[in-house]
Coordinates of C-alpha atoms in Angstrom, one line a residue:
M1346 CA 116.0 116.4 -84.6
T1347 CA 117.6 118.8 -87.1
R1348 CA 121.4 119.1 -87.6
K1349 CA 121.2 122.6 -86.0
L1350 CA 119.5 121.3 -82.9
K1351 CA 121.9 118.4 -82.6
K1352 CA 124.8 120.8 -82.8
R1353 CA 123.3 123.0 -80.0
L1354 CA 122.6 119.9 -77.9
K1355 CA 126.3 118.8 -78.3
R1356 CA 127.4 122.3 -77.1
I1357 CA 125.1 122.2 -74.1
I1358 CA 126.5 118.8 -73.1
I1359 CA 130.1 119.9 -73.3
G1360 CA 129.3 123.1 -71.4
A1361 CA 127.4 121.1 -68.8
A1362 CA 130.5 118.9 -68.3
F1363 CA 132.7 122.0 -67.7
F1364 CA 130.0 123.3 -65.3
A1365 CA 130.0 120.0 -63.4
A1366 CA 133.8 120.1 -63.2
A1367 CA 133.7 123.7 -61.9
V1368 CA 131.2 122.7 -59.2
L1369 CA 133.3 119.8 -58.1
L1370 CA 136.5 121.9 -58.0
E1371 CA 134.7 124.5 -55.9
K1372 CA 133.6 121.9 -53.4
F1373 CA 136.7 119.7 -53.1
A1374 CA 139.7 121.8 -54.3
T1375 CA 139.7 124.2 -51.4
G1376 CA 143.1 125.6 -52.1
M1377 CA 142.3 126.5 -55.7
P1378 CA 142.8 130.2 -56.5
V1379 CA 139.6 132.2 -57.0
F1380 CA 140.6 133.4 -60.5
A1381 CA 141.3 129.8 -61.7
L1382 CA 137.9 128.7 -60.4
L1383 CA 136.3 131.7 -62.1
A1384 CA 138.0 130.8 -65.4
V1385 CA 136.5 127.3 -65.3
F1386 CA 133.0 128.7 -64.6
L1387 CA 133.5 131.3 -67.4
A1388 CA 134.5 128.6 -69.8
A1389 CA 131.4 126.7 -69.0
Y1390 CA 129.3 129.9 -69.4
V1391 CA 130.8 130.8 -72.7
I1392 CA 130.3 127.3 -74.2
I1393 CA 126.7 127.2 -73.0
G1394 CA 125.5 130.7 -73.4
G1395 CA 128.0 132.5 -75.7
D1396 CA 125.5 132.6 -78.5
V1397 CA 122.9 134.2 -76.3
V1398 CA 125.4 137.0 -75.3
K1399 CA 126.4 137.4 -79.0
R1400 CA 122.7 137.8 -80.0
A1401 CA 122.0 140.2 -77.2
V1402 CA 124.9 142.5 -78.3
G1403 CA 124.0 142.2 -82.0
N1404 CA 120.4 143.1 -81.2
I1405 CA 121.4 146.1 -79.2
G1406 CA 123.3 147.3 -82.2
K1407 CA 120.1 146.9 -84.3
G1408 CA 118.1 148.9 -81.7
Q1409 CA 116.3 145.7 -80.4
V1410 CA 117.3 146.0 -76.8
F1411 CA 114.6 144.5 -74.7
D1412 CA 114.3 140.8 -75.7
E1413 CA 114.9 137.5 -73.9
N1414 CA 118.6 137.5 -74.9
F1415 CA 119.2 140.8 -73.3
L1416 CA 117.4 139.8 -70.1
M1417 CA 119.3 136.5 -69.7
T1418 CA 122.7 138.2 -70.5
I1419 CA 122.2 141.0 -68.0
A1420 CA 120.9 138.6 -65.3
T1421 CA 123.7 136.1 -65.6
V1422 CA 126.6 138.5 -66.1
G1423 CA 125.3 140.4 -63.1
A1424 CA 125.3 137.1 -61.1
F1425 CA 129.0 136.8 -61.9
F1426 CA 129.6 140.3 -60.5
V1427 CA 128.0 139.5 -57.2
G1428 CA 130.0 136.3 -56.9
E1429 CA 127.1 133.8 -57.7
Y1430 CA 129.1 131.8 -60.3
P1431 CA 127.3 128.5 -60.1
E1432 CA 123.9 130.2 -60.3
A1433 CA 125.0 132.3 -63.3
V1434 CA 126.0 129.3 -65.3
A1435 CA 123.1 127.2 -64.1
V1436 CA 120.5 129.8 -65.1
M1437 CA 122.1 130.0 -68.6
L1438 CA 122.3 126.2 -68.8
F1439 CA 118.6 125.6 -68.0
Y1440 CA 117.6 128.5 -70.2
Q1441 CA 119.4 126.9 -73.1
V1442 CA 117.9 123.5 -72.4
G1443 CA 114.5 125.1 -72.3
E1444 CA 115.2 126.9 -75.6
L1445 CA 116.4 123.6 -77.1
F1446 CA 113.2 121.9 -76.1
Q1447 CA 111.1 124.8 -77.4
S1448 CA 112.8 124.7 -80.8
Y1449 CA 112.3 121.0 -81.0
A1450 CA 108.6 121.3 -80.1
V1451 CA 108.1 124.1 -82.7
N1452 CA 110.0 122.2 -85.4
R1453 CA 108.0 119.1 -84.6
S1454 CA 104.7 121.0 -84.9
R1455 CA 105.7 122.6 -88.2
K1456 CA 106.9 119.3 -89.5
N1457 CA 103.6 117.6 -88.6
I1458 CA 101.7 120.4 -90.5
A1459 CA 104.2 120.2 -93.4
E1460 CA 103.6 116.5 -93.7
L1461 CA 99.9 117.0 -93.5
M1462 CA 100.0 119.4 -96.4
D1463 CA 102.7 117.6 -98.3
I1464 CA 100.7 117.7 -101.5
R1465 CA 103.1 119.4 -103.8
P1466 CA 103.9 117.1 -106.7
D1467 CA 107.6 116.5 -107.5
F1468 CA 107.2 115.7 -111.2
A1469 CA 104.7 114.9 -114.0
N1470 CA 105.0 112.1 -116.6
V1471 CA 104.0 113.9 -119.8
R1472 CA 103.5 112.1 -123.1
R1473 CA 105.0 114.1 -126.1
D1474 CA 105.2 112.7 -129.6
G1475 CA 104.4 109.2 -128.3
V1476 CA 107.3 109.4 -125.8
E1477 CA 106.8 109.6 -122.0
E1478 CA 109.1 112.0 -120.2
Q1479 CA 109.4 113.2 -116.6
V1480 CA 109.2 117.0 -116.2
D1481 CA 108.5 119.7 -113.6
P1482 CA 104.7 120.1 -113.3
E1483 CA 105.1 123.8 -114.1
E1484 CA 106.4 122.9 -117.6
V1485 CA 103.2 121.0 -118.6
A1486 CA 100.8 122.9 -120.9
V1487 CA 97.0 122.8 -120.9
G1488 CA 95.8 120.1 -123.3
E1489 CA 98.8 117.9 -122.9
T1490 CA 98.4 114.3 -121.6
I1491 CA 100.1 113.1 -118.4
V1492 CA 100.4 109.6 -117.2
V1493 CA 99.8 108.9 -113.4
K1494 CA 100.9 105.5 -112.2
P1495 CA 99.8 103.7 -109.0
G1496 CA 101.4 105.3 -106.0
E1497 CA 102.1 108.6 -107.7
R1498 CA 100.5 112.0 -106.8
I1499 CA 98.3 113.6 -109.5
P1500 CA 100.4 116.7 -110.4
L1501 CA 97.8 118.8 -112.3
D1502 CA 94.1 119.2 -112.6
G1503 CA 92.5 117.5 -115.6
V1504 CA 90.0 115.0 -117.1
I1505 CA 90.7 111.2 -117.3
A1506 CA 91.2 110.3 -121.0
K1507 CA 91.9 106.7 -120.3
G1508 CA 91.8 104.3 -117.3
N1509 CA 89.9 103.8 -114.0
S1510 CA 91.3 104.0 -110.5
S1511 CA 90.7 104.9 -106.9
L1512 CA 92.2 108.0 -105.3
D1513 CA 93.5 108.8 -101.8
T1514 CA 92.2 112.3 -101.1
M1515 CA 93.0 112.4 -97.4
A1516 CA 95.6 115.3 -97.7
L1517 CA 92.9 117.5 -99.3
T1518 CA 89.7 116.4 -97.6
G1519 CA 90.7 114.4 -94.5
E1520 CA 88.6 111.5 -95.7
S1521 CA 90.2 108.0 -95.3
V1522 CA 87.8 106.3 -97.8
P1523 CA 89.3 106.2 -101.3
R1524 CA 87.3 107.9 -104.1
E1525 CA 86.6 105.8 -107.2
V1526 CA 87.2 107.6 -110.5
L1527 CA 86.2 106.6 -114.1
C1528 CA 87.2 107.6 -117.6
G1529 CA 85.8 111.0 -118.4
E1530 CA 85.7 112.3 -114.8
E1531 CA 87.6 115.3 -113.6
V1532 CA 90.5 114.7 -111.2
I1533 CA 92.4 117.3 -109.2
S1534 CA 96.1 117.7 -108.3
G1535 CA 97.3 116.6 -104.8
C1536 CA 95.4 113.3 -104.7
I1537 CA 97.4 110.0 -104.8
N1538 CA 96.5 107.4 -107.4
L1539 CA 96.1 104.0 -105.7
T1540 CA 95.4 101.4 -108.3
G1541 CA 95.1 101.7 -112.1
V1542 CA 97.2 103.7 -114.5
L1543 CA 95.5 107.0 -115.5
E1544 CA 96.0 109.1 -118.6
V1545 CA 94.8 112.6 -117.8
Q1546 CA 94.3 115.5 -120.2
V1547 CA 95.5 118.7 -118.4
S1548 CA 92.8 121.4 -118.0
K1549 CA 94.8 124.0 -116.0
P1550 CA 98.4 125.2 -115.7
F1551 CA 100.1 124.3 -112.5
G1552 CA 99.9 127.9 -111.1
E1553 CA 96.1 127.7 -111.3
S1554 CA 95.7 124.1 -110.1
T1555 CA 94.0 123.1 -106.9
V1556 CA 97.2 122.0 -105.2
S1557 CA 98.9 125.3 -106.0
K1558 CA 96.0 127.4 -104.7
I1559 CA 95.7 125.3 -101.5
L1560 CA 99.5 125.6 -100.8
D1561 CA 99.4 129.3 -101.3
L1562 CA 96.4 129.6 -99.0
V1563 CA 98.1 127.5 -96.2
E1564 CA 101.4 129.3 -96.6
N1565 CA 99.8 132.8 -96.3
A1566 CA 97.4 131.9 -93.5
S1567 CA 99.9 132.9 -90.8
S1568 CA 100.0 136.5 -92.2
K1569 CA 96.4 137.2 -91.1
K1570 CA 96.8 137.4 -87.3
A1571 CA 94.2 137.0 -84.7
E1572 CA 93.4 139.7 -82.1
A1573 CA 95.0 137.6 -79.4
E1574 CA 98.3 137.4 -81.4
N1575 CA 98.3 141.2 -82.1
F1576 CA 97.7 141.7 -78.4
I1577 CA 100.6 139.6 -77.4
T1578 CA 102.9 141.4 -79.8
K1579 CA 101.9 144.8 -78.4
F1580 CA 102.1 143.4 -74.8
A1581 CA 105.7 142.1 -75.2
R1582 CA 106.7 145.5 -76.7
Y1583 CA 105.7 147.4 -73.5
Y1584 CA 106.1 144.6 -71.0
T1585 CA 109.8 143.9 -71.3
P1586 CA 111.0 147.5 -70.9
I1587 CA 108.8 148.0 -67.9
V1588 CA 110.1 144.9 -66.1
V1589 CA 113.7 145.9 -66.9
I1590 CA 113.1 149.3 -65.3
C1591 CA 111.4 147.6 -62.3
A1592 CA 114.4 145.3 -61.9
A1593 CA 116.8 148.2 -62.0
V1594 CA 114.7 150.1 -59.4
L1595 CA 114.6 147.0 -57.2
A1596 CA 118.4 146.6 -57.4
V1597 CA 119.3 150.2 -56.8
V1598 CA 116.6 152.1 -54.7
P1599 CA 116.2 149.8 -51.6
P1600 CA 119.9 149.5 -50.8
L1601 CA 120.2 153.3 -50.8
F1602 CA 118.0 153.3 -47.6
L1603 CA 118.5 149.7 -46.3
G1604 CA 122.0 148.8 -47.4
G1605 CA 122.9 145.3 -48.6
W1606 CA 123.7 146.0 -52.2
S1607 CA 124.6 142.4 -53.2
T1608 CA 121.3 141.1 -51.8
W1609 CA 119.1 143.6 -53.7
I1610 CA 121.1 143.3 -56.9
Y1611 CA 120.6 139.5 -56.7
R1612 CA 116.9 140.1 -56.3
G1613 CA 116.9 142.4 -59.3
L1614 CA 118.7 139.9 -61.4
T1615 CA 116.2 137.2 -60.3
F1616 CA 113.4 139.5 -61.3
L1617 CA 114.9 139.8 -64.8
V1618 CA 115.1 136.0 -65.2
V1619 CA 111.5 135.6 -64.2
S1620 CA 110.3 138.4 -66.5
C1621 CA 111.3 136.9 -69.8
P1622 CA 108.0 136.7 -71.8
C1623 CA 108.9 133.9 -74.3
A1624 CA 106.3 131.5 -72.9
V1625 CA 103.5 133.7 -74.0
V1626 CA 105.2 135.1 -77.1
I1627 CA 105.9 131.6 -78.5
S1628 CA 102.9 129.6 -77.3
V1629 CA 100.1 131.9 -78.5
P1630 CA 101.1 132.0 -82.3
L1631 CA 102.0 128.2 -82.0
S1632 CA 98.5 127.5 -80.7
F1633 CA 96.9 129.3 -83.7
F1634 CA 99.3 127.6 -86.0
G1635 CA 98.3 124.2 -84.6
G1636 CA 94.6 125.1 -84.8
L1637 CA 95.0 126.0 -88.5
G1638 CA 96.8 122.7 -89.1
G1639 CA 94.3 120.7 -87.2
A1640 CA 91.4 122.2 -89.2
S1641 CA 93.3 121.4 -92.4
R1642 CA 93.5 117.8 -91.2
A1643 CA 89.8 117.8 -90.8
G1644 CA 89.2 119.0 -94.4
V1645 CA 88.6 122.7 -93.4
L1646 CA 91.0 125.3 -94.9
I1647 CA 90.9 128.5 -92.9
K1648 CA 92.7 131.5 -94.5
G1649 CA 94.1 133.0 -91.3
S1650 CA 94.1 132.9 -87.6
N1651 CA 91.8 135.9 -87.5
Y1652 CA 89.1 133.9 -89.1
L1653 CA 89.8 130.9 -86.8
E1654 CA 89.4 133.2 -83.8
A1655 CA 86.2 134.8 -85.3
L1656 CA 84.5 131.4 -85.8
A1657 CA 84.3 131.0 -82.0
E1658 CA 82.0 134.1 -81.8
T1659 CA 79.5 132.9 -84.4
E1660 CA 76.0 134.1 -83.5
I1661 CA 74.1 133.7 -86.8
V1662 CA 74.7 131.3 -89.7
V1663 CA 73.0 132.1 -93.1
M1664 CA 73.1 129.2 -95.6
D1665 CA 72.4 128.9 -99.3
K1666 CA 70.4 125.8 -100.3
T1667 CA 71.6 124.5 -103.6
G1668 CA 75.1 123.0 -103.4
T1669 CA 75.3 123.7 -99.7
L1670 CA 72.4 121.8 -98.0
T1671 CA 71.6 119.9 -101.1
K1672 CA 73.9 118.2 -103.6
G1673 CA 73.0 120.5 -106.5
T1674 CA 72.4 117.4 -108.7
F1675 CA 69.1 116.0 -109.9
R1676 CA 68.0 112.4 -109.2
V1677 CA 64.9 110.4 -110.1
M1678 CA 63.0 110.2 -106.8
E1679 CA 59.8 108.4 -108.1
V1680 CA 58.5 106.7 -111.2
K1681 CA 54.7 106.7 -111.1
P1682 CA 52.7 104.9 -113.9
A1683 CA 49.1 106.1 -114.6
L1684 CA 46.2 104.0 -113.4
E1685 CA 43.3 102.8 -115.5
N1686 CA 40.5 100.8 -113.8
G1687 CA 42.8 100.5 -110.8
A1688 CA 45.6 98.9 -112.7
E1689 CA 48.9 100.5 -114.0
V1690 CA 48.8 101.2 -117.8
I1691 CA 52.6 100.6 -118.0
T1692 CA 55.3 99.2 -115.7
R1693 CA 57.7 101.5 -113.9
D1694 CA 60.6 100.0 -116.0
E1695 CA 58.8 100.6 -119.2
L1696 CA 57.9 104.2 -118.3
L1697 CA 61.5 105.0 -117.3
E1698 CA 62.8 103.3 -120.5
L1699 CA 60.5 105.3 -122.9
T1700 CA 61.3 108.6 -121.1
A1701 CA 65.1 107.8 -121.2
Y1702 CA 64.9 107.3 -125.0
A1703 CA 62.9 110.4 -125.5
E1704 CA 65.4 112.5 -123.5
S1705 CA 68.5 110.7 -124.9
Y1706 CA 69.7 113.6 -127.1
S1707 CA 69.3 116.3 -124.4
N1708 CA 72.2 117.4 -122.1
H1709 CA 69.8 119.1 -119.7
P1710 CA 70.5 118.0 -116.0
I1711 CA 66.9 116.7 -115.8
S1712 CA 67.4 114.6 -118.9
L1713 CA 70.8 113.3 -117.7
S1714 CA 69.3 112.2 -114.4
I1715 CA 66.6 110.2 -116.2
Q1716 CA 69.2 108.5 -118.4
K1717 CA 71.3 107.8 -115.4
A1718 CA 68.3 106.2 -113.5
Y1719 CA 67.6 104.0 -116.5
G1720 CA 71.3 102.9 -116.4
R1721 CA 71.3 100.7 -119.6
Q1722 CA 72.7 101.1 -123.0
L1723 CA 70.3 102.9 -125.4
D1724 CA 69.7 101.5 -128.8
K1725 CA 69.5 104.7 -130.9
N1726 CA 68.1 102.7 -133.9
R1727 CA 64.8 102.6 -132.0
L1728 CA 64.6 106.3 -132.0
E1729 CA 63.3 107.5 -135.3
S1730 CA 63.2 111.3 -134.5
T1731 CA 63.3 113.7 -131.6
E1732 CA 62.2 117.3 -131.3
E1733 CA 62.8 119.6 -128.4
L1734 CA 59.8 121.8 -127.6
A1735 CA 61.1 124.9 -125.9
G1736 CA 59.6 125.6 -122.5
H1737 CA 57.5 122.4 -122.7
G1738 CA 59.6 119.2 -123.1
V1739 CA 60.4 116.8 -126.0
H1740 CA 58.5 114.9 -128.7
A1741 CA 60.1 111.7 -129.9
V1742 CA 59.1 108.9 -132.2
I1743 CA 60.2 105.5 -130.7
D1744 CA 59.4 102.3 -132.6
G1745 CA 56.9 104.3 -134.7
I1746 CA 55.1 105.6 -131.6
D1747 CA 54.8 109.3 -130.7
I1748 CA 56.1 109.9 -127.1
Y1749 CA 55.6 113.2 -125.3
A1750 CA 57.7 113.9 -122.2
G1751 CA 57.5 117.3 -120.5
N1752 CA 55.6 119.6 -118.1
E1753 CA 52.0 120.3 -117.6
K1754 CA 52.0 122.9 -120.5
L1755 CA 53.0 120.1 -122.9
M1756 CA 50.2 117.9 -121.7
R1757 CA 47.6 120.7 -122.1
Q1758 CA 49.0 121.6 -125.5
Q1759 CA 48.5 118.0 -126.7
K1760 CA 45.1 118.0 -124.9
I1761 CA 46.1 115.0 -122.8
S1762 CA 44.4 114.4 -119.4
F1763 CA 47.1 114.0 -116.7
T1764 CA 47.5 113.4 -113.0
N1765 CA 48.4 116.5 -110.8
A1766 CA 51.4 115.5 -108.7
A1767 CA 51.6 117.1 -105.2
Q1768 CA 55.2 116.1 -104.6
I1769 CA 58.0 118.6 -104.3
G1770 CA 60.4 118.7 -107.3
T1771 CA 60.4 118.7 -111.1
I1772 CA 57.6 116.6 -112.7
V1773 CA 58.1 115.0 -116.1
H1774 CA 54.7 113.9 -117.5
V1775 CA 54.9 111.2 -120.2
A1776 CA 52.3 110.3 -122.9
K1777 CA 52.0 107.8 -125.8
N1778 CA 50.1 109.3 -128.7
D1779 CA 47.1 110.7 -126.8
Q1780 CA 47.3 108.3 -123.8
Y1781 CA 48.7 109.5 -120.5
L1782 CA 51.3 107.0 -119.2
G1783 CA 52.4 108.6 -115.9
Y1784 CA 55.1 110.9 -114.5
I1785 CA 58.6 110.9 -113.2
L1786 CA 59.5 112.9 -110.1
I1787 CA 63.0 114.5 -110.1
A1788 CA 64.5 116.4 -107.2
D1789 CA 67.7 117.8 -105.9
E1790 CA 69.1 115.5 -103.2
I1791 CA 69.5 116.7 -99.7
K1792 CA 73.0 116.0 -98.4
E1793 CA 73.3 113.1 -96.0
D1794 CA 74.7 115.3 -93.2
A1795 CA 72.5 118.4 -93.7
A1796 CA 70.3 117.7 -90.7
E1797 CA 73.4 116.8 -88.6
C1798 CA 74.8 120.2 -89.6
I1799 CA 71.8 122.1 -88.3
R1800 CA 71.8 120.1 -85.1
G1801 CA 75.6 120.7 -84.7
L1802 CA 75.2 124.5 -85.2
K1803 CA 72.5 124.7 -82.5
A1804 CA 74.6 122.6 -80.2
E1805 CA 77.5 125.1 -80.6
G1806 CA 75.2 127.9 -79.4
V1807 CA 74.4 129.5 -82.8
K1808 CA 71.3 131.6 -82.1
R1809 CA 69.8 131.7 -85.7
V1810 CA 70.3 129.5 -88.7
V1811 CA 68.7 130.9 -91.8
M1812 CA 68.3 129.5 -95.3
L1813 CA 68.3 131.7 -98.3
T1814 CA 67.4 130.4 -101.8
G1815 CA 66.1 131.4 -105.2
D1816 CA 64.0 128.2 -105.4
R1817 CA 60.2 128.0 -105.2
K1818 CA 58.7 128.4 -101.7
E1819 CA 57.3 124.8 -101.8
T1820 CA 60.7 123.3 -102.5
A1821 CA 62.5 125.5 -100.0
D1822 CA 60.0 124.7 -97.2
Y1823 CA 60.2 121.0 -98.0
V1824 CA 64.0 121.0 -97.7
A1825 CA 63.9 123.0 -94.5
S1826 CA 61.3 120.6 -92.9
Q1827 CA 63.5 117.7 -93.7
I1828 CA 66.7 119.0 -92.0
G1829 CA 65.1 120.8 -89.1
L1830 CA 65.3 124.5 -90.2
T1831 CA 62.5 126.9 -89.3
E1832 CA 63.7 130.2 -90.8
V1833 CA 63.6 130.2 -94.7
H1834 CA 63.6 133.0 -97.3
S1835 CA 62.8 131.7 -100.8
E1836 CA 62.4 132.9 -104.4
L1837 CA 65.3 135.4 -104.0
L1838 CA 67.4 136.9 -106.7
P1839 CA 71.2 137.3 -105.9
G1840 CA 70.6 141.0 -105.0
D1841 CA 67.8 140.0 -102.7
K1842 CA 70.1 137.7 -100.8
V1843 CA 72.4 140.7 -100.1
D1844 CA 69.4 142.7 -98.8
E1845 CA 68.3 139.8 -96.6
V1846 CA 71.8 139.5 -95.1
E1847 CA 71.9 143.2 -94.4
K1848 CA 68.7 142.9 -92.4
I1849 CA 70.0 139.9 -90.5
I1850 CA 73.3 141.7 -89.8
A1851 CA 71.4 144.6 -88.3
S1852 CA 69.8 142.2 -85.8
K1853 CA 72.9 140.6 -84.4
S1854 CA 74.8 141.8 -81.3
S1855 CA 77.9 144.0 -81.6
K1856 CA 80.3 141.1 -80.7
G1857 CA 78.5 138.4 -82.5
K1858 CA 79.7 137.2 -86.0
L1859 CA 77.5 136.4 -89.0
V1860 CA 78.7 133.4 -91.1
F1861 CA 77.4 132.9 -94.7
V1862 CA 77.8 129.5 -96.3
G1863 CA 77.5 129.2 -100.0
D1864 CA 79.0 127.4 -103.0
G1865 CA 81.5 130.1 -103.7
I1866 CA 80.4 130.6 -107.3
N1867 CA 77.0 132.4 -107.3
D1868 CA 77.2 133.8 -103.8
A1869 CA 80.4 136.0 -104.0
P1870 CA 78.6 139.3 -103.0
V1871 CA 77.1 137.7 -99.9
L1872 CA 80.3 135.9 -99.0
A1873 CA 82.1 139.3 -99.1
R1874 CA 79.4 141.0 -97.0
A1875 CA 79.4 138.4 -94.2
D1876 CA 81.8 138.6 -91.3
I1877 CA 83.0 135.1 -92.3
G1878 CA 82.4 133.6 -95.7
I1879 CA 82.4 129.8 -95.9
A1880 CA 82.5 128.0 -99.3
M1881 CA 81.2 124.5 -99.8
G1882 CA 82.4 122.1 -102.5
G1883 CA 85.9 123.5 -102.3
L1884 CA 87.4 120.3 -103.8
G1885 CA 88.5 121.6 -107.1
S1886 CA 86.4 124.8 -107.1
D1887 CA 88.6 127.8 -107.9
A1888 CA 85.8 130.2 -107.1
A1889 CA 85.3 128.7 -103.7
I1890 CA 89.0 129.0 -102.8
E1891 CA 89.2 132.6 -104.0
A1892 CA 85.9 134.0 -102.6
A1893 CA 85.7 132.6 -99.1
D1894 CA 87.5 133.0 -95.8
V1895 CA 87.0 129.3 -95.0
V1896 CA 86.7 126.4 -97.5
I1897 CA 85.1 123.1 -96.6
M1898 CA 87.1 120.7 -98.8
T1899 CA 84.9 117.7 -98.2
D1900 CA 81.6 119.4 -99.3
E1901 CA 80.0 118.4 -95.9
P1902 CA 78.0 121.1 -94.2
S1903 CA 78.5 119.3 -90.8
K1904 CA 82.1 120.4 -91.0
I1905 CA 81.0 124.0 -90.2
A1906 CA 80.2 123.0 -86.6
A1907 CA 83.5 121.1 -86.4
A1908 CA 85.4 124.2 -87.5
M1909 CA 83.7 126.1 -84.7
R1910 CA 84.7 123.4 -82.2
I1911 CA 88.3 123.6 -83.4
S1912 CA 88.1 127.4 -83.1
R1913 CA 86.8 127.2 -79.5
K1914 CA 89.4 124.6 -78.5
T1915 CA 92.2 126.7 -80.0
L1916 CA 91.1 129.9 -78.2
G1917 CA 90.7 127.9 -75.0
I1918 CA 94.3 126.8 -75.3
V1919 CA 95.4 130.3 -76.0
K1920 CA 93.6 131.7 -72.9
Q1921 CA 95.0 128.8 -70.8
N1922 CA 98.6 129.7 -71.8
I1923 CA 98.2 133.4 -71.3
V1924 CA 96.6 133.0 -67.8
F1925 CA 99.0 130.3 -66.7
A1926 CA 102.2 132.0 -68.0
L1927 CA 101.4 135.4 -66.7
G1928 CA 99.9 134.1 -63.5
V1929 CA 103.1 132.1 -62.6
K1930 CA 105.3 135.0 -63.7
I1931 CA 103.5 137.6 -61.6
L1932 CA 103.5 135.3 -58.6
V1933 CA 107.3 134.6 -58.8
L1934 CA 108.0 138.3 -59.6
I1935 CA 106.4 139.2 -56.3
L1936 CA 108.3 136.5 -54.5
A1937 CA 111.6 137.7 -56.1
A1938 CA 110.9 141.3 -55.1
F1939 CA 110.6 140.1 -51.5
G1940 CA 113.6 137.9 -51.7
I1941 CA 111.6 134.6 -51.3
A1942 CA 112.3 133.3 -54.8
N1943 CA 115.9 132.5 -55.9
M1944 CA 117.2 132.1 -59.4
W1945 CA 116.4 128.4 -59.5
L1946 CA 112.7 129.2 -59.1
A1947 CA 113.1 132.0 -61.6
V1948 CA 114.4 129.5 -64.1
F1949 CA 111.3 127.4 -63.7
A1950 CA 109.1 130.5 -64.0
D1951 CA 110.8 131.2 -67.3
V1952 CA 111.9 128.0 -69.0
G1953 CA 109.5 125.6 -67.2
V1954 CA 106.5 127.7 -67.9
A1955 CA 107.5 128.1 -71.5
V1956 CA 107.9 124.3 -72.0
I1957 CA 104.5 123.6 -70.4
A1958 CA 102.8 126.3 -72.5
I1959 CA 104.3 125.0 -75.7
L1960 CA 103.3 121.4 -74.9
N1961 CA 99.7 122.7 -74.3
A1962 CA 99.8 124.7 -77.5
M1963 CA 100.6 121.5 -79.5
R1964 CA 97.3 120.1 -78.4
A1965 CA 95.6 122.4 -80.9
M1966 CA 96.7 120.1 -83.7
Q1967 CA 94.8 117.2 -82.2
V1968 CA 91.3 117.3 -83.7
K1969 CA 90.3 113.6 -83.5
G1970 CA 86.9 113.3 -81.9
I1971 CA 85.9 116.9 -82.6
D1972 CA 86.0 116.9 -86.4

């Protein structure tokens, strides 16, 4: 509990003590003058609710008349005038207790989210002229070397210049398993270094770092309001004046014909207490705030509650292939030696070794994947020469032997008979002099949870899931068959993707939303055209964070369905609160108008309903089991 809340609690306790004393005096001190008894009740009232009256008067001066402070002040002051001293103080007491609890609940919710996103680094250990000094991260320049010790948070993005370690990325991705990092790998700000000492060469200034962009995204998310929030704001603007007018009419008009002024004024005052809209006004934004925080905990950053709300109405999901459903990295899938008289002319290890040597001077992703698959130190002394043959492959001389590694064109050029491979992927054919040795199949890996993603989207009621890609039809169809997709459009240029999305948008219903999922780099035009743009691979990707409405920080497509579940849960809580709060209020307003409800019931309809609605709103932060 904050110091401010503790101070308010202390004031409420003192005021409650005065109130209890006043009630006891009224009951047992029968000969006590009325003005003395009134003075004790007024003292209790001022201690408990003086700040409410002060705010009401101050707001009237600013032109903000119809708020909860005004309603409670008019109702309780009016109760004093009709002689209901105990009820006047009691209503203000319970109102203040409810407000205290509401403030505590809201602060607790904000604190939980703040702790969740507590990724801002406090300092950076920068090495200058051989001396290590502790400075503000904003003072570190690109190219400088920082030292990150075990237990410290990485303050800036960069590349590891020295050391190996494991990183806690939970605050960014929601993943509990540490990530192993080696010398030469990129690291991003916001992660916690767990084991070894790292020396990192800074690649971006703090203002452009991952942690800075994420914090800016989270802090500004509340500015993009959902339709439900805008509705509640407009509702409160008209609702409060209307109920004040109704209360005034209830207090004045009936006694003109029926008499009993004090009875009808009491009913009008009770009507005012019930009508306070704080339960809805507080709980709806808090629900969305909790939903955004819960999504962040699951590794999904949503740039505003309007996007969180829209996710629940997703009808069509259009997905890019490379980097979204596949990893976008090449891997050796098969090493296939050639056969001669039914026997292999070379072993798999020897075929892979010769190819790795031939490709050792190339930085092409395919070459790097072959070297990685070989996984051993290369003795460059064995390599006498190497020549890259544009559009064909490479020619290398290894141990005095001519080795050719490349595509079908290279084999035909060298007039070498080769085996036609039917597999999907990139085929590297290998030959020694004029003898065919076999081929190596290299392909982009499908993400482990890609099939789970498609199943999850269908389970969430998405009507169409479409894959768009610039890859060859055979490759696209193969990936689609592996993950359970039936609608595929392949061999598309970036402009073609926009045209396809336009056609798909034309087919959706008026209320349905189209979501496009891409890597946030090459798909910016389509991300912008879709109702909701989701970027994969957001961990450290500037383009992803900038281009998309939603960023999947864990690079897992299955999180898309999880985000939809979080969206639907949040909207469900919002609707529950609206129906519950307004339903109870309307019921008690009717009872108050007929004199059945007194101020005690009115307090429950205001404070009690608000507390219940806020507790329900806090459930939006709990995403365990749906992420």
